[in-house]
Structure formats: structure tokens, C-alpha cells
Amino acid sequence: MNVRQKLLGGYLLVAVMVAGTALISWQANTASAERAATQEAARLAQGIAKDVSIGLVRDREDEIVTPLYYSPSALDRYLRRMRETQHRDVVVVDSGKYILGDITREGVGLVYDGDAGNEVARTITDGESRVFLETGAGHPDGIRQVVVPMTSKAGNTIGAVILEYTPIYEPMMGATRQAQTVTLGSAAVVILLVVTLGLALAGSLTRRITSLTTAVRTIRSGDYSHRVPHDGRDEIGRLARAFNAMAEQLERSAREILAKGYTDSILANAGEGICGVDPAGRIAFANEAAGRITGLGVGGLLQREAGVLLPEAEGLCNGTREGLLPRPDGTAVRVEYTISEIDQVGAVIVLRDVTRQRDLERDLRHQALHDGLTGLPNRKLLLDRLDHALTRSRVSGEPIALLYLDLDGFKRVNDSLGHNAGDLLLRTAADRLTGVLRPQDTVARLGGDEFAVLLEAPDSVERVALACLETIARPFAVHGREAVVTVSVGVVPDAARFTDADEVVRNADVAMYAAKDGGRNRYLIFETRMHEQLLNRLDLETRLREAVHRGELRLHLQPVVSLPGGQVSGAEALVRWQDPQRGLQQPGSFIPLAEETGMIIEIDRWILIQACHTIRQWQEESPRTAPAWVSVNLSAAHLDLPDLTEHVAYALATTGLSAHCLTLELTETVMMRDLAVTSIRLQELRELGVKIAIDDFGTGYSSLGYLRDIPVDVLKIDRSFIDGLVGNARQQELVSAIMQLGHTLGLRVVTEGVEDADQLALLIAMGCQYAQGYHLGRPQPADQLRALLTEPVRTG
């Protein structure tokens, strides 16, 4: 047992004694309170027994006192008054334990059996008061009772009085517990103080002793620099000062003994190779690291000519150099070596293997200047090469050109097939672009789906641009599927006439955007006017973002006519933009921009609410001419939203339009992006009662098989099938087959793009049930359409 344990043991013994004293005091207080409660209860019971056996105190001197013992009614009144005034429950029994009086009248006349230990009978026999715990079905925890003998005036025991003393016991014990709590709290504080004092004192002493023992172990391990605090004037402090003096003496002695061995150990275990060269130029000393770096070992280095070992060194001259060091196994390492001459002694050569460091630096430079996905140069490296090419071009006069490429439709592939498929497509596109260029040309990935091509002294810029269009237009094999994308190319053929590389890249970017606006899958050569077009595009985007909030969008309806009667059965909701600067704009002038910037979702939602509200109002005001349904187009971006179903339900609820009066149109391409997810989303919409239509059927995947897999209700044949229908028997057979298949599947078939009477007559002859087009009615505001629908639409 150490000193700390002994000290703590003594203080803990004191604490235990204090705790024991507190517990004894607790028990003594409890016993005293119980005795006091019992004695007080017995005194009260004896007074009651005297009232019952002798009689109550006389109010007048001439009053005759009759013992309650002989008057059951008087006894009952007495017991009830005791209950009401003093809240005491009393039972009076005779010498045979028969109950004479009880607050519960049902028990009178019965033998009292609440004393499990027969305390009542024993009290009647020996005249001694007793306490017991009455138990029963109504009080399983028991009732504390005191029983006292009841004697007559003649001194004979005639029965007993049983008094519940719980009302006396509990207050007394409550007061006692408060005192006991104070006692235990005081004891706990004393114990805490004793333990705290013991811990502090023991900690102080043992800490100083531990410091000394730790210092001794440290000195034994060979570290003579360790010292201990020597504060205090007691025996431990004097011992600490003596120890420090001894340690200082040992440290001085050890420093002298270990100086030479310490130096040798440093040289032998250094991570860098260290060689000592004698005045004759031969290696006289080499450590393990030098032997490992050179591959010769320590023995192979000794007495070797240093000049032969370091062939790139021009003599043993001071300085730091770097070079490849051949090794006996045929490999070579890149080393950095420093030569330090020592007068009249020779020189010291320090070797460092920097092979991995240089490889890492090379990798970092490559990563900083190349795209991690494709391995192509990135924007930074492109700008650097473009700057150098501009400088050379201005000196030599050779032309240089820059192409800026952006893939068309890449986002669709990335969203439908996944990011891994998108990455594969980008790598394949990079390989294809590299394959159509010369070795001296540079193709770089600028980010996302954007690439750039730098051509120095090209034979034909247009030829390279066309080659890029053709190679990207070929289908891509992506995870077992074919994906088709195109590319828009902006060309700056005379880059040297611009100020710097940033301006060249910016102009090529502007030309690329012009190519996209011109229809995509083409190249355009930069012209100065394109800057103005780009600014106009940015201005158009800004104004389009505010169009919904400013109330500039307009809802137009195009009738869908049932054939052959010509009645308007439904209408397709279309949007127009009342641009304050350019007037009423058709969808083709702003919908592509809205889809590109994400504004299409807000426009879609506006159309949905307005179409539902307009048709519902029309149905209420003029049910005879109102369309039975309205079709609303949904974009791909809107279909991707998780709250699409909730938003459609909200539109129906707020406008009051019945769900079966709403048809949502989606193109084949949008539906087929992810068939499993699309089917679930469309089924949710159909469960609302909304109908689903395939718009522009035949322009996307052109597969009739998927009609059984996608929950749809309406099939809209694209206008491209109607153009040239008259006089083309093969095309007529195709359209007829599509209509028959749709009818067989229970779908409503609507033919779009009916432009003249001949087309309409032919469709009627083919059994077409619904049609729409300019010949049947142009898109127009709802109020104008209502005014025209007083007569059936012409069908001839």
C-alpha cells in the first residue's frame, strides 16, 4: 500500500465513522418518534375508554351520568362526533371482543377480527395497552391501531377501545424525517469535507513523491536533463534539491561520453545519403542511406572515385545539383546532391532521392492543366497555348483559329441515362474530336459539355468544323443504348487580329451561342454583330423572367374538333407573350430559352392554372358551347419535379375544374427518358382522374410497343404525318394503321396539323374522330373563341 492509499484510508475511516453516527442517530430518532406516537395514541384511547365505561363529564351537578357502554345509541353518537370533530376512528368491543360501537354500523354485534396477533383479547386479559397493524380487503397496506383496556368504576375490565393512530403517527414521523434529513445532510457535508481534504492533502504529498520517483526512472533511462520542482522547505523539498544537483552532474558526464557516439549515430541513421571524400577524391565514409540510394551498399561505395559516382559533377565543387544516377541493376534514380568542400580534409557529399517528389510534381502540374475526366488540356492550359500561338502568329504571320464547341442534347442523356453514362459520352466525344485533328492541334475541355479546338496554320477551318459536326453526330453507344447528340460550333478563323486569348475565347463563345440560336448542329463564324445578338439574348432572358409576375403572358386556346360533325369537343391551351418591346410573341421565340434557363416550370404552372380557371368559368357561364376538356403541355423539367401531382391537384381544387376535364400532354421523348419512373408519375396523375396524352406521336422513339407500358389515354398524331398526306397512299396507310391501333387500345386519337379541306376530307374518310389545325381553328384568346363557337366549325 502506497502513501496515498494509506492517507486516503485514514480519511475514509473518519468518513465511515461519521456516516455510522448519522445512521445510528437516524434509527434512534425513528424509534423515539414511534414511541411518542404510540404513547400519545394510548393516552387518547384511555380517555375515550374512560368516557365509554364511566360516562362523559357532567355539565350540571344534578345531572345523572350514564356510561356510554350501556347505551348503544349514545355510544354511536359519541363515536361519530369523535369522527367529525377530531377525525378519529374508534372501535369499542366488550370483553368477548364483540363490537359495541363502530363508525361502520354493519360491524356492530360482530366479533372484531382485525388483530391478526389477537392483541385485543390479550389486552382485555392482562390490561396492557398494545399496538398492531389491522389488515383487511379494504386496506391491504394495513391501519395502525392502539388498543387499551376499558374498566368499570369497580376496576373490572369490561372490554377494550381500539383507536386508529395513523393521524398521530404520520405527522410525528414527518417532523422526525425532516430532522433526520438535516442530520444526514450535515453528515454528508462533513464526509465530503473530510474526503476532499484527504484527497487534496494526499494528492499534494503523492504528487511531489511521484515527481521524484518519475525523475529517478527517467535518469535510469539515460535522460539526465530531467529536473524536479524543489519548492517547499520540508524533507521532500530538500530531497528534490539534492536530486537535481546529482542529475546535473550526471548530465555533464554523459554529454562528454556520448558526444562522439551521438554524431556517428546521426550519420548512420540519417534519411539522406552522406559520403565523406578524402583529399584524393575517394569515398572514405558512407552511411546506410547512401548505399541504399546508389544501390552499391556501403561496402561498394568505400574507396570509389567520387567523380565516377557522380558523372554529372564537374569536379568536387561546392554547390547543389540534380541528375540521374545509374544503379548497378540497370535502373536510375533522380538525385539531388550537395557538395561541401572542407579545407585539407576533402569534401562531404549529401545525396537526396527526389524521384518520387519529381513524379508527384509532374502529376500535380498535369492535373492543374488537364481535365480529370477526359485527360484533355483544360481552360488554363488552352489559354496559355493560345497566348503563345498568338505571339508566334504575330511574328510569323501564320494564321491561327479557335473553335468553341457545345454539345446539343447532352443534358437529356445525362438526366435520362445517368451521370456515369454522361461521363462515358464526354470521354468518347473527346476521343472523336482528337481523332479528326492533326497532332499539332489542341483540343481542350472547358467544363461541362463544352470543348475548344486550337488550330495553328490550318488548311481549312471550315473543313475542321464540319468534321467536328460529323463525328459528334454519329450515335454514341452508352451502356447498351444508343444516344444521339449534336454539337454547335462557334469559329474565330483569324484569332491573331484580337487583343488577347480571353477575347478570342469570348468571341468564339458568342459565335457558338449564335449557332445554338440558329437551330443547333451547325457552325457559325464570329461576326461583330453577334455581340449585340448576345446582349439581346441576355436582355430577352431578363424580361422573360419578369413576364409572369408582370402579367405579360397570354392564354390562347385552339379548338379540338370531333369528326365528322365538326363540334368543338376540347381545346389545347397554348401560351403567348405580350412583350412590351416586341409585341405578341409566338412560343417558338421564347419557349426554347425558357427550357434552357429553367423558367419553363414557372410558365407551365401559370398555363395550368389559367387553363383550368378559363375552362371552368366557360363551363359555368355557357355550358352548351364550352369544351368538354382542355389539354395542357408539360415540359420535361416539370415532369422531373417530385411535387407535380400535388401541384396539379392544387390547380384543380382552386379552380373547381373536374379532373376528367383536364388532359396533360407530353412528348414521346420526354416519356421515354426513364420509362419506369415516368410510368409511376403518370399513374399518380391518372389516379387523380386526369387524362394523359402523347403529343407529337411519331417524332420521338416511334415505337408502338411502349403504348402498352405507359398509362396514357390520348394519342396525338404529329403534323409531319399530315403534311403530304393527300396523294401519298403509303403515308395514308401508315396514318390509318396508327389510328386503328389507337382505337383498338381504347385511346382517343387526335390528328394535328390539319391545314386544308382536302386533308380534312381524307381524314374523315379514314375514320378520324378528332382533329385540330389552322383549317379548323387558329389559337386565339378564350373570349374570341367563345364568340366564334355559336356555330359548328366547318368540316368541308
Short mmCIF file of C-alpha atoms in Angstrom, two decimals, residues 226-429:
data_model
loop_
_atom_site.label_atom_id
_atom_site.label_comp_id
_atom_site.label_asym_id
_atom_site.label_seq_id
_atom_site.Cartn_x
_atom_site.Cartn_y
_atom_site.Cartn_z
CA HIS A 226 15.14 15.88 -16.22
CA ARG A 227 14.64 18.07 -13.13
CA VAL A 228 12.04 18.13 -10.37
CA PRO A 229 10.45 21.19 -8.70
CA HIS A 230 12.17 21.89 -5.36
CA ASP A 231 9.68 24.25 -3.73
CA GLY A 232 9.00 23.71 -0.04
CA ARG A 233 11.26 23.61 2.98
CA ASP A 234 10.24 20.21 4.26
CA GLU A 235 12.08 16.94 3.89
CA ILE A 236 10.67 16.31 0.36
CA GLY A 237 11.86 19.74 -0.83
CA ARG A 238 15.41 19.11 0.48
CA LEU A 239 15.39 15.70 -1.19
CA ALA A 240 14.36 17.28 -4.53
CA ARG A 241 17.21 19.84 -4.42
CA ALA A 242 19.72 17.07 -3.73
CA PHE A 243 18.35 15.04 -6.65
CA ASN A 244 18.67 17.97 -9.08
CA ALA A 245 22.29 18.51 -8.10
CA MET A 246 23.03 14.85 -8.77
CA ALA A 247 21.24 14.96 -12.16
CA GLU A 248 23.26 17.98 -13.30
CA GLN A 249 26.49 16.20 -12.54
CA LEU A 250 25.33 13.08 -14.41
CA GLU A 251 24.26 15.17 -17.43
CA ARG A 252 27.67 16.84 -17.74
CA SER A 253 29.41 13.47 -17.58
CA ALA A 254 27.06 11.81 -20.08
CA ARG A 255 27.33 14.69 -22.58
CA GLU A 256 31.06 14.25 -22.77
CA ILE A 257 30.84 10.45 -23.08
CA LEU A 258 28.07 10.38 -25.72
CA ALA A 259 29.21 13.25 -27.97
CA LYS A 260 31.16 11.12 -30.43
CA GLY A 261 28.75 8.18 -30.48
CA TYR A 262 25.79 10.54 -30.92
CA THR A 263 27.34 12.11 -34.01
CA ASP A 264 28.11 8.71 -35.53
CA SER A 265 24.52 7.59 -34.86
CA ILE A 266 23.10 10.64 -36.63
CA LEU A 267 25.18 9.99 -39.72
CA ALA A 268 24.38 6.29 -39.79
CA ASN A 269 20.62 6.75 -39.38
CA ALA A 270 20.07 9.86 -41.49
CA GLY A 271 17.48 9.59 -44.26
CA GLU A 272 19.80 11.36 -46.68
CA GLY A 273 22.88 9.72 -48.12
CA ILE A 274 26.10 11.16 -46.67
CA CYS A 275 29.54 10.41 -48.09
CA GLY A 276 32.90 11.66 -46.85
CA VAL A 277 35.51 12.18 -49.59
CA ASP A 278 39.24 12.24 -48.78
CA PRO A 279 41.71 14.74 -50.35
CA ALA A 280 42.43 12.19 -53.11
CA GLY A 281 38.81 12.26 -54.23
CA ARG A 282 37.89 8.80 -52.94
CA ILE A 283 34.92 7.98 -50.72
CA ALA A 284 36.21 7.32 -47.22
CA PHE A 285 32.88 7.21 -45.37
CA ALA A 286 29.30 6.39 -46.40
CA ASN A 287 26.15 5.82 -44.37
CA GLU A 288 23.40 3.25 -44.98
CA ALA A 289 21.19 5.75 -46.83
CA ALA A 290 23.96 6.46 -49.38
CA GLY A 291 24.42 2.75 -50.05
CA ARG A 292 20.65 2.31 -50.48
CA ILE A 293 20.22 5.29 -52.83
CA THR A 294 23.14 4.33 -55.11
CA GLY A 295 22.33 0.61 -55.00
CA LEU A 296 26.00 -0.16 -54.20
CA GLY A 297 25.76 -0.62 -50.47
CA VAL A 298 28.20 0.90 -48.01
CA GLY A 299 30.97 -1.54 -48.96
CA GLY A 300 30.59 -0.79 -52.66
CA LEU A 301 30.97 2.96 -52.09
CA LEU A 302 34.13 2.95 -49.97
CA GLN A 303 37.32 3.81 -51.88
CA ARG A 304 35.32 4.52 -55.07
CA GLU A 305 36.18 7.62 -57.07
CA ALA A 306 33.58 10.29 -56.26
CA GLY A 307 33.82 11.64 -59.82
CA VAL A 308 32.82 8.24 -61.22
CA LEU A 309 29.95 8.03 -58.73
CA LEU A 310 28.61 11.44 -59.78
CA PRO A 311 29.35 11.71 -63.50
CA GLU A 312 27.35 14.92 -63.94
CA ALA A 313 29.50 16.74 -61.38
CA GLU A 314 32.30 18.85 -62.80
CA GLY A 315 34.78 18.04 -60.09
CA LEU A 316 34.14 18.31 -56.39
CA CYS A 317 32.92 21.90 -56.47
CA ASN A 318 30.69 23.45 -53.86
CA GLY A 319 27.01 23.62 -54.83
CA THR A 320 23.77 21.74 -55.28
CA ARG A 321 22.95 19.84 -58.46
CA GLU A 322 20.40 17.34 -59.71
CA GLY A 323 20.66 14.48 -62.18
CA LEU A 324 20.01 10.85 -62.97
CA LEU A 325 22.16 8.37 -61.07
CA PRO A 326 22.62 4.96 -62.79
CA ARG A 327 22.40 1.94 -60.48
CA PRO A 328 24.00 -1.48 -60.88
CA ASP A 329 20.61 -3.18 -61.54
CA GLY A 330 20.08 -1.05 -64.66
CA THR A 331 17.62 1.37 -63.08
CA ALA A 332 18.24 5.03 -62.42
CA VAL A 333 17.10 7.40 -59.72
CA ARG A 334 16.89 11.15 -59.80
CA VAL A 335 19.07 12.56 -57.03
CA GLU A 336 19.78 16.00 -55.72
CA TYR A 337 23.30 16.20 -54.29
CA THR A 338 25.09 18.92 -52.40
CA ILE A 339 28.91 19.09 -52.32
CA SER A 340 30.62 20.92 -49.46
CA GLU A 341 34.43 21.22 -49.58
CA ILE A 342 36.42 21.04 -46.33
CA ASP A 343 39.91 22.52 -46.43
CA GLN A 344 42.74 19.94 -46.18
CA VAL A 345 40.22 17.23 -45.36
CA GLY A 346 38.29 16.63 -48.55
CA ALA A 347 34.55 17.09 -49.03
CA VAL A 348 31.16 15.94 -47.85
CA ILE A 349 28.50 14.86 -50.39
CA VAL A 350 24.83 14.76 -49.31
CA LEU A 351 22.52 12.74 -51.60
CA ARG A 352 18.70 13.02 -51.66
CA ASP A 353 16.46 10.70 -53.70
CA VAL A 354 13.92 13.08 -55.30
CA THR A 355 12.41 10.62 -57.82
CA ARG A 356 9.01 10.40 -56.15
CA GLN A 357 8.96 14.11 -55.41
CA ARG A 358 9.59 15.00 -59.06
CA ASP A 359 6.97 12.46 -60.23
CA LEU A 360 4.45 13.96 -57.84
CA GLU A 361 5.26 17.48 -59.01
CA ARG A 362 4.82 16.36 -62.61
CA ASP A 363 1.45 14.76 -61.76
CA LEU A 364 0.28 17.89 -59.95
CA ARG A 365 1.27 20.06 -62.91
CA HIS A 366 -0.61 17.73 -65.22
CA GLN A 367 -3.72 17.78 -63.00
CA ALA A 368 -3.59 21.56 -62.79
CA LEU A 369 -3.52 21.88 -66.58
CA HIS A 370 -5.66 18.93 -67.72
CA ASP A 371 -9.25 17.79 -67.33
CA GLY A 372 -9.61 14.93 -64.88
CA LEU A 373 -12.37 13.16 -66.83
CA THR A 374 -11.07 13.22 -70.40
CA GLY A 375 -7.36 13.90 -69.90
CA LEU A 376 -7.60 16.81 -72.33
CA PRO A 377 -6.00 20.20 -71.65
CA ASN A 378 -8.24 22.40 -69.51
CA ARG A 379 -9.13 26.05 -69.91
CA LYS A 380 -5.95 27.26 -68.19
CA LEU A 381 -3.65 25.29 -70.50
CA LEU A 382 -5.69 26.26 -73.56
CA LEU A 383 -5.35 29.96 -72.72
CA ASP A 384 -1.61 29.52 -72.20
CA ARG A 385 -1.16 27.76 -75.55
CA LEU A 386 -3.41 30.29 -77.24
CA ASP A 387 -1.31 33.15 -75.84
CA HIS A 388 1.88 31.58 -77.18
CA ALA A 389 0.21 30.83 -80.52
CA LEU A 390 -0.90 34.47 -80.82
CA THR A 391 2.65 35.62 -80.15
CA ARG A 392 4.09 33.27 -82.79
CA SER A 393 1.39 34.21 -85.28
CA ARG A 394 2.12 37.92 -84.98
CA VAL A 395 5.80 37.22 -85.64
CA SER A 396 5.47 34.65 -88.43
CA GLY A 397 2.17 35.78 -89.96
CA GLU A 398 0.77 32.23 -89.91
CA PRO A 399 -2.97 32.15 -89.20
CA ILE A 400 -4.49 30.56 -86.12
CA ALA A 401 -8.14 29.72 -85.43
CA LEU A 402 -10.24 28.75 -82.42
CA LEU A 403 -13.38 26.61 -82.37
CA TYR A 404 -15.76 26.67 -79.38
CA LEU A 405 -17.97 23.55 -79.20
CA ASP A 406 -21.03 22.83 -77.01
CA LEU A 407 -22.88 19.51 -77.18
CA ASP A 408 -26.59 19.75 -78.02
CA GLY A 409 -28.85 17.42 -76.03
CA PHE A 410 -26.20 16.28 -73.56
CA LYS A 411 -28.36 17.22 -70.56
CA ARG A 412 -31.11 14.94 -71.84
CA VAL A 413 -28.70 12.00 -71.98
CA ASN A 414 -27.22 12.83 -68.59
CA ASP A 415 -30.66 13.11 -66.94
CA SER A 416 -32.17 10.02 -68.57
CA LEU A 417 -29.25 7.56 -68.55
CA GLY A 418 -27.34 8.85 -65.53
CA HIS A 419 -24.11 10.70 -64.81
CA ASN A 420 -21.93 7.66 -65.49
CA ALA A 421 -23.38 7.43 -68.98
CA GLY A 422 -22.85 11.17 -69.42
CA ASP A 423 -19.20 10.85 -68.40
CA LEU A 424 -18.71 7.99 -70.88
CA LEU A 425 -20.24 10.08 -73.65
CA LEU A 426 -17.93 13.01 -72.83
CA ARG A 427 -14.84 10.78 -72.95
CA THR A 428 -15.96 9.29 -76.26
CA ALA A 429 -16.63 12.77 -77.66
#
